[in-house]
Amino acid sequence: AAAAQPMAAGAASPPFPSSSRPISEQTRRSMVRFTASRFSTTSNSSKDLGDGQSPANTPLPDAAEQAEPTLLERSNKNFLERLYDKYSLSQQTNRILMAESFLQAATSQASDPRWFGPGRIGRDFRSYQALLTMHIWFLHKRLINDNEDPHRAALIQEELFDIFWTDSSNRMRAHGVNEWLINKNLKTVQQYTFMHLFHYDHCYTGELLEEPKYRLEELKNLVKTHILLLSPDDETALNLHDDHAERIAWYIETQYQNIVHDMPDDFYRKARIAWVDLPSFEKMVDGNTGKELPEQPINPEDVLPKGWAKNIANDGTYYYWNIDTREAQWEHPAEGNKK
């Protein structure tokens, strides 16, 4: 069954807090290097982290001088070829379609109802943003690894993050955030989303890239911080969710291998994303007691009939459309509601 993106529980404006878990100096330095080497290709809207801070004006440690070249720096296209890529109507249309297909693929996987039922992921804005960020990061990494046409990949990456921020704004509207507060809240959302992205990159660079055991532990910390939103001071909750976090950490490991290394180039260039399945959340164990946790069912409202998808309009209103017939409607496409 197709998945439905979780809807707001009410019309009240949700909080958009930044992460409170402290990070190590090694992680901080890795985040700064990542900012300098990866997101220098994104648009101004993507680089705005709020509070007047942006990757471009962050002081860099000495190690940043050894940062890998960006996509644009790796391109061997001349000036005219780059202009054609950026401003040609056909090229613009193609990269917009690619970026939208990537976002739709990430949205579909992040909206799987098993995350919110058996997976015990929260149904709030921040939790869903974290799931979507995770899957955007996999696609971002695949773009980063494009050696055939780095310049085109950089433009697709820029487009992908632009529509990601638009989607984030639309979902804030769905949660009842006042229009005049959208830009302010978006800066906060961008800030903790970038921190989330940086943490992933930290796990797959430097020493952790060569140490799977330690990388898995860091991925578990990442999951507890950014996805489960656990307080670093709540040892009981951290221990309770240890098995939970480990299953999602293994999912990240498997999905990284699948998208970044194993997905055929033909699939990637046509934006045909084949995700690996979600982890099993059966028989999860409470890390404090060692007892099996009770299973949580899937919410029927999150399940859509085959061929249906859920999308969001610019005003924050959700609608449903049939991928095969192109039919669209506002009501949930249960049998009794089909037009």
Short mmCIF file of C-alpha atoms in Angstrom, two decimals:
data_model
loop_
_atom_site.label_atom_id
_atom_site.label_comp_id
_atom_site.label_asym_id
_atom_site.label_seq_id
_atom_site.Cartn_x
_atom_site.Cartn_y
_atom_site.Cartn_z
CA ALA A 1 0.00 0.00 0.00
CA ALA A 2 1.13 3.52 -0.70
CA ALA A 3 2.05 5.74 2.21
CA ALA A 4 0.47 8.96 3.35
CA GLN A 5 2.50 11.77 4.83
CA PRO A 6 1.48 12.33 8.46
CA MET A 7 -0.90 15.23 8.89
CA ALA A 8 -0.93 17.83 11.63
CA ALA A 9 -2.62 16.87 14.85
CA GLY A 10 -4.08 20.34 15.26
CA ALA A 11 -4.01 23.90 14.05
CA ALA A 12 -1.70 25.21 16.75
CA SER A 13 1.74 26.41 15.70
CA PRO A 14 4.34 23.75 16.58
CA PRO A 15 7.67 24.55 18.18
CA PHE A 16 10.73 24.36 15.94
CA PRO A 17 13.55 23.98 18.49
CA SER A 18 17.18 23.49 17.60
CA SER A 19 19.03 20.39 18.76
CA SER A 20 20.14 20.42 22.39
CA ARG A 21 22.54 17.47 22.29
CA PRO A 22 26.17 18.60 22.64
CA ILE A 23 28.58 17.61 19.88
CA SER A 24 32.24 16.69 20.08
CA GLU A 25 35.00 18.95 18.78
CA GLN A 26 35.80 16.35 16.11
CA THR A 27 32.19 16.38 14.97
CA ARG A 28 32.10 20.19 14.94
CA ARG A 29 35.24 20.41 12.79
CA SER A 30 33.85 17.81 10.41
CA MET A 31 30.63 19.82 10.12
CA VAL A 32 32.54 22.97 9.24
CA ARG A 33 34.56 21.13 6.58
CA PHE A 34 31.35 19.66 5.17
CA THR A 35 29.80 23.12 4.96
CA ALA A 36 32.77 24.52 3.07
CA SER A 37 33.19 21.67 0.63
CA ARG A 38 29.64 20.51 -0.05
CA PHE A 39 27.12 23.32 0.21
CA SER A 40 29.12 26.02 -1.52
CA THR A 41 27.12 25.05 -4.62
CA THR A 42 23.69 25.74 -3.14
CA SER A 43 21.61 28.88 -3.55
CA ASN A 44 21.52 31.72 -1.05
CA SER A 45 18.23 30.50 0.35
CA SER A 46 19.78 27.13 1.10
CA LYS A 47 22.82 28.63 2.81
CA ASP A 48 20.87 30.81 5.24
CA LEU A 49 21.10 29.08 8.61
CA GLY A 50 19.46 31.81 10.64
CA ASP A 51 20.85 34.21 13.25
CA GLY A 52 23.09 35.82 10.65
CA GLN A 53 25.27 32.73 10.32
CA SER A 54 26.00 30.99 7.04
CA PRO A 55 28.54 28.43 5.88
CA ALA A 56 30.27 31.07 3.81
CA ASN A 57 31.26 33.25 6.80
CA THR A 58 32.04 30.50 9.31
CA PRO A 59 35.73 30.46 10.33
CA LEU A 60 37.32 27.29 9.03
CA PRO A 61 39.86 25.16 10.85
CA ASP A 62 43.20 24.45 9.19
CA ALA A 63 42.03 20.96 8.22
CA ALA A 64 39.43 22.50 5.94
CA GLU A 65 42.19 23.39 3.49
CA GLN A 66 42.34 19.71 2.60
CA ALA A 67 38.62 19.53 1.88
CA GLU A 68 37.65 17.63 -1.23
CA PRO A 69 36.86 19.78 -4.30
CA THR A 70 33.24 20.72 -4.81
CA LEU A 71 31.13 19.51 -7.71
CA LEU A 72 31.72 22.76 -9.59
CA GLU A 73 35.46 22.58 -9.01
CA ARG A 74 35.54 19.04 -10.41
CA SER A 75 33.75 19.99 -13.62
CA ASN A 76 35.85 20.26 -16.80
CA LYS A 77 33.18 22.19 -18.72
CA ASN A 78 34.11 25.56 -20.16
CA PHE A 79 32.30 28.82 -19.44
CA LEU A 80 29.89 28.59 -22.38
CA GLU A 81 28.97 24.99 -21.57
CA ARG A 82 28.20 25.98 -18.00
CA LEU A 83 26.06 28.88 -19.17
CA TYR A 84 24.11 26.53 -21.43
CA ASP A 85 23.58 24.06 -18.58
CA LYS A 86 22.33 26.77 -16.26
CA TYR A 87 20.16 28.92 -18.53
CA SER A 88 19.01 26.70 -21.39
CA LEU A 89 15.25 26.16 -21.13
CA SER A 90 15.57 22.45 -21.88
CA GLN A 91 18.31 21.98 -19.28
CA GLN A 92 16.39 23.96 -16.66
CA THR A 93 13.27 21.89 -17.29
CA ASN A 94 15.23 18.65 -17.07
CA ARG A 95 16.92 19.45 -13.77
CA ILE A 96 13.67 20.70 -12.22
CA LEU A 97 12.01 17.42 -13.17
CA MET A 98 15.00 15.48 -11.79
CA ALA A 99 14.96 17.39 -8.50
CA GLU A 100 11.19 17.03 -8.12
CA SER A 101 11.46 13.29 -8.81
CA PHE A 102 14.20 12.98 -6.19
CA LEU A 103 12.09 14.86 -3.63
CA GLN A 104 9.04 12.74 -4.43
CA ALA A 105 11.08 9.57 -3.98
CA ALA A 106 12.39 10.80 -0.62
CA THR A 107 8.90 11.85 0.44
CA SER A 108 7.43 8.49 -0.48
CA GLN A 109 10.00 6.57 1.59
CA ALA A 110 9.88 8.98 4.53
CA SER A 111 6.08 8.76 4.59
CA ASP A 112 5.87 4.99 4.90
CA PRO A 113 3.28 4.38 7.66
CA ARG A 114 5.53 1.82 9.32
CA TRP A 115 7.79 4.63 10.55
CA PHE A 116 4.95 6.10 12.62
CA GLY A 117 3.27 2.90 13.81
CA PRO A 118 5.70 0.05 14.55
CA GLY A 119 8.66 2.42 14.12
CA ARG A 120 7.50 4.72 16.94
CA ILE A 121 8.64 7.88 15.12
CA GLY A 122 6.80 11.00 16.25
CA ARG A 123 4.10 12.51 14.06
CA ASP A 124 5.21 16.10 14.70
CA PHE A 125 6.83 18.41 12.14
CA ARG A 126 10.37 17.94 13.44
CA SER A 127 10.28 14.13 13.37
CA TYR A 128 8.97 13.96 9.81
CA GLN A 129 11.50 16.62 8.73
CA ALA A 130 14.21 14.34 10.12
CA LEU A 131 13.00 11.32 8.14
CA LEU A 132 12.81 13.38 4.96
CA THR A 133 16.25 14.89 5.63
CA MET A 134 17.73 11.40 5.97
CA HIS A 135 16.50 10.37 2.52
CA ILE A 136 17.43 13.70 0.93
CA TRP A 137 20.96 13.16 2.26
CA PHE A 138 21.29 9.79 0.49
CA LEU A 139 20.36 11.43 -2.82
CA HIS A 140 22.63 14.39 -2.10
CA LYS A 141 25.54 11.99 -1.58
CA ARG A 142 24.79 10.26 -4.88
CA LEU A 143 24.87 13.63 -6.61
CA ILE A 144 28.17 14.45 -4.91
CA ASN A 145 29.63 11.20 -6.31
CA ASP A 146 28.65 12.04 -9.90
CA ASN A 147 31.93 12.01 -11.82
CA GLU A 148 30.41 11.98 -15.30
CA ASP A 149 28.85 15.46 -15.16
CA PRO A 150 29.61 17.20 -11.84
CA HIS A 151 28.33 20.57 -13.06
CA ARG A 152 24.89 19.20 -13.94
CA ALA A 153 24.82 17.34 -10.61
CA ALA A 154 25.60 20.58 -8.77
CA LEU A 155 22.68 22.34 -10.47
CA ILE A 156 20.32 19.46 -9.64
CA GLN A 157 21.53 19.56 -6.05
CA GLU A 158 20.82 23.30 -5.87
CA GLU A 159 17.33 22.75 -7.29
CA LEU A 160 16.69 19.84 -4.92
CA PHE A 161 17.41 21.89 -1.82
CA ASP A 162 15.40 24.84 -3.09
CA ILE A 163 12.27 22.71 -3.50
CA PHE A 164 13.04 20.96 -0.19
CA TRP A 165 12.81 24.35 1.57
CA THR A 166 9.62 25.15 -0.34
CA ASP A 167 8.16 21.82 0.78
CA SER A 168 9.22 22.55 4.36
CA SER A 169 7.44 25.92 4.23
CA ASN A 170 4.29 24.30 2.86
CA ARG A 171 4.27 21.75 5.68
CA MET A 172 4.66 24.54 8.23
CA ARG A 173 1.53 26.11 6.75
CA ALA A 174 -0.21 22.75 7.13
CA HIS A 175 0.72 22.83 10.83
CA GLY A 176 -0.98 26.20 11.23
CA VAL A 177 2.06 28.50 11.27
CA ASN A 178 1.08 32.08 10.45
CA GLU A 179 2.29 33.25 7.04
CA TRP A 180 4.28 36.14 8.50
CA LEU A 181 6.23 33.66 10.67
CA ILE A 182 7.08 31.21 7.87
CA ASN A 183 10.45 32.74 6.92
CA LYS A 184 11.52 33.10 10.55
CA ASN A 185 10.68 29.48 11.32
CA LEU A 186 12.25 28.32 8.05
CA LYS A 187 15.61 29.70 9.18
CA THR A 188 15.39 27.59 12.33
CA VAL A 189 14.33 24.54 10.33
CA GLN A 190 17.25 25.06 7.92
CA GLN A 191 19.64 25.36 10.86
CA TYR A 192 18.77 22.04 12.50
CA THR A 193 18.37 20.35 9.11
CA PHE A 194 21.92 21.32 8.15
CA MET A 195 23.20 20.09 11.51
CA HIS A 196 21.45 16.79 10.80
CA LEU A 197 23.05 16.59 7.33
CA PHE A 198 26.47 17.45 8.73
CA HIS A 199 26.19 14.68 11.30
CA TYR A 200 25.56 12.11 8.54
CA ASP A 201 28.58 13.33 6.63
CA HIS A 202 30.71 13.14 9.75
CA CYS A 203 29.79 9.44 10.04
CA TYR A 204 31.03 8.74 6.50
CA THR A 205 34.26 10.71 6.41
CA GLY A 206 37.65 10.47 8.07
CA GLU A 207 38.31 7.81 10.67
CA LEU A 208 34.69 6.73 11.02
CA LEU A 209 34.58 5.78 7.35
CA GLU A 210 37.23 3.15 8.05
CA GLU A 211 35.80 2.00 11.40
CA PRO A 212 32.33 0.40 10.91
CA LYS A 213 31.96 -0.44 14.60
CA TYR A 214 32.49 3.14 15.78
CA ARG A 215 30.50 4.49 12.84
CA LEU A 216 27.49 2.42 13.91
CA GLU A 217 27.70 3.85 17.42
CA GLU A 218 27.85 7.38 16.03
CA LEU A 219 24.89 6.63 13.77
CA LYS A 220 22.95 5.47 16.83
CA ASN A 221 23.76 8.78 18.52
CA LEU A 222 22.62 10.58 15.38
CA VAL A 223 19.31 8.69 15.36
CA LYS A 224 18.67 9.41 19.03
CA THR A 225 19.50 13.09 18.54
CA HIS A 226 17.89 14.02 15.23
CA ILE A 227 15.17 11.41 14.59
CA LEU A 228 13.98 10.20 17.99
CA LEU A 229 14.65 13.67 19.46
CA LEU A 230 15.81 12.30 22.80
CA SER A 231 17.30 14.54 25.44
CA PRO A 232 21.01 13.88 26.10
CA ASP A 233 20.26 14.14 29.82
CA ASP A 234 17.54 11.48 29.83
CA GLU A 235 19.56 8.30 30.31
CA THR A 236 16.42 6.22 30.83
CA ALA A 237 15.01 7.20 27.41
CA LEU A 238 18.41 6.81 25.73
CA ASN A 239 18.79 3.27 27.05
CA LEU A 240 15.15 2.38 26.32
CA HIS A 241 15.59 3.27 22.64
CA ASP A 242 19.02 1.68 22.12
CA ASP A 243 17.68 -1.29 20.13
CA HIS A 244 15.33 1.06 18.30
CA ALA A 245 18.18 3.39 17.31
CA GLU A 246 20.42 0.50 16.27
CA ARG A 247 17.83 -0.83 13.81
CA ILE A 248 17.51 2.57 12.16
CA ALA A 249 21.32 2.92 12.16
CA TRP A 250 21.63 -0.36 10.24
CA TYR A 251 18.97 0.92 7.83
CA ILE A 252 21.14 4.01 7.21
CA GLU A 253 24.18 1.82 6.58
CA THR A 254 22.27 -0.36 4.10
CA GLN A 255 20.58 2.53 2.36
CA TYR A 256 23.87 4.40 2.00
CA GLN A 257 25.43 1.42 0.25
CA ASN A 258 22.32 0.99 -1.90
CA ILE A 259 21.94 4.58 -3.11
CA VAL A 260 25.52 5.83 -3.18
CA HIS A 261 27.34 2.74 -4.45
CA ASP A 262 24.97 0.08 -5.79
CA MET A 263 22.21 1.94 -7.63
CA PRO A 264 22.77 1.62 -11.41
CA ASP A 265 23.74 4.86 -13.16
CA ASP A 266 20.84 4.42 -15.58
CA PHE A 267 18.38 4.43 -12.68
CA TYR A 268 20.07 7.44 -11.09
CA ARG A 269 20.06 9.52 -14.28
CA LYS A 270 16.35 8.82 -14.78
CA ALA A 271 15.62 9.56 -11.09
CA ARG A 272 14.27 6.04 -10.62
CA ILE A 273 15.07 5.46 -6.96
CA ALA A 274 14.78 1.91 -5.63
CA TRP A 275 15.00 2.11 -1.84
CA VAL A 276 15.78 -0.85 0.37
CA ASP A 277 12.90 -1.76 2.69
CA LEU A 278 12.43 -0.31 6.14
CA PRO A 279 13.99 -2.11 9.09
CA SER A 280 11.87 -4.57 11.03
CA PHE A 281 10.49 -3.07 14.21
CA GLU A 282 9.19 -6.36 15.54
CA LYS A 283 10.21 -7.56 19.00
CA MET A 284 12.16 -4.45 19.93
CA VAL A 285 13.70 -4.60 23.39
CA ASP A 286 13.62 -2.04 26.17
CA GLY A 287 17.28 -1.35 26.93
CA ASN A 288 16.51 -0.66 30.59
CA THR A 289 14.54 -3.82 31.43
CA GLY A 290 15.52 -6.21 28.64
CA LYS A 291 11.82 -6.85 28.04
CA GLU A 292 10.15 -6.84 24.66
CA LEU A 293 8.28 -3.65 23.84
CA PRO A 294 4.59 -3.90 22.88
CA GLU A 295 4.04 -3.50 19.15
CA GLN A 296 2.30 -0.40 17.84
CA PRO A 297 -0.15 -0.75 14.95
CA ILE A 298 -0.18 1.22 11.71
CA ASN A 299 -2.71 4.05 11.62
CA PRO A 300 -5.24 3.21 8.86
CA GLU A 301 -5.35 6.90 7.90
CA ASP A 302 -1.69 6.63 6.85
CA VAL A 303 -2.40 3.88 4.33
CA LEU A 304 -3.48 4.71 0.79
CA PRO A 305 -4.93 2.40 -1.87
CA LYS A 306 -2.53 1.19 -4.55
CA GLY A 307 -1.72 3.85 -7.12
CA TRP A 308 -2.56 6.80 -4.87
CA ALA A 309 -0.14 9.36 -3.45
CA LYS A 310 -0.45 12.27 -1.06
CA ASN A 311 0.90 15.71 -1.90
CA ILE A 312 0.81 19.20 -0.50
CA ALA A 313 -0.20 22.46 -2.17
CA ASN A 314 1.63 25.76 -1.65
CA ASP A 315 -0.99 26.89 0.85
CA GLY A 316 -0.32 23.84 3.06
CA THR A 317 -3.43 21.92 2.00
CA TYR A 318 -3.00 18.19 1.41
CA TYR A 319 -4.56 16.50 -1.58
CA TYR A 320 -4.49 13.03 -3.12
CA TRP A 321 -3.81 12.04 -6.69
CA ASN A 322 -3.84 8.82 -8.64
CA ILE A 323 -0.51 8.18 -10.35
CA ASP A 324 -2.11 6.08 -13.11
CA THR A 325 -5.26 8.08 -13.92
CA ARG A 326 -3.90 11.54 -12.92
CA GLU A 327 -7.12 12.06 -10.95
CA ALA A 328 -6.82 14.45 -7.98
CA GLN A 329 -9.10 14.96 -5.00
CA TRP A 330 -9.11 16.49 -1.54
CA GLU A 331 -10.67 13.53 0.29
CA HIS A 332 -8.76 10.47 1.45
CA PRO A 333 -9.20 7.94 -1.39
CA ALA A 334 -10.93 5.28 0.69
CA GLU A 335 -13.47 3.28 -1.28
CA GLY A 336 -16.41 5.39 -0.14
CA ASN A 337 -14.70 8.69 -0.95
CA LYS A 338 -13.57 8.05 -4.51
CA LYS A 339 -15.11 10.34 -7.05
#
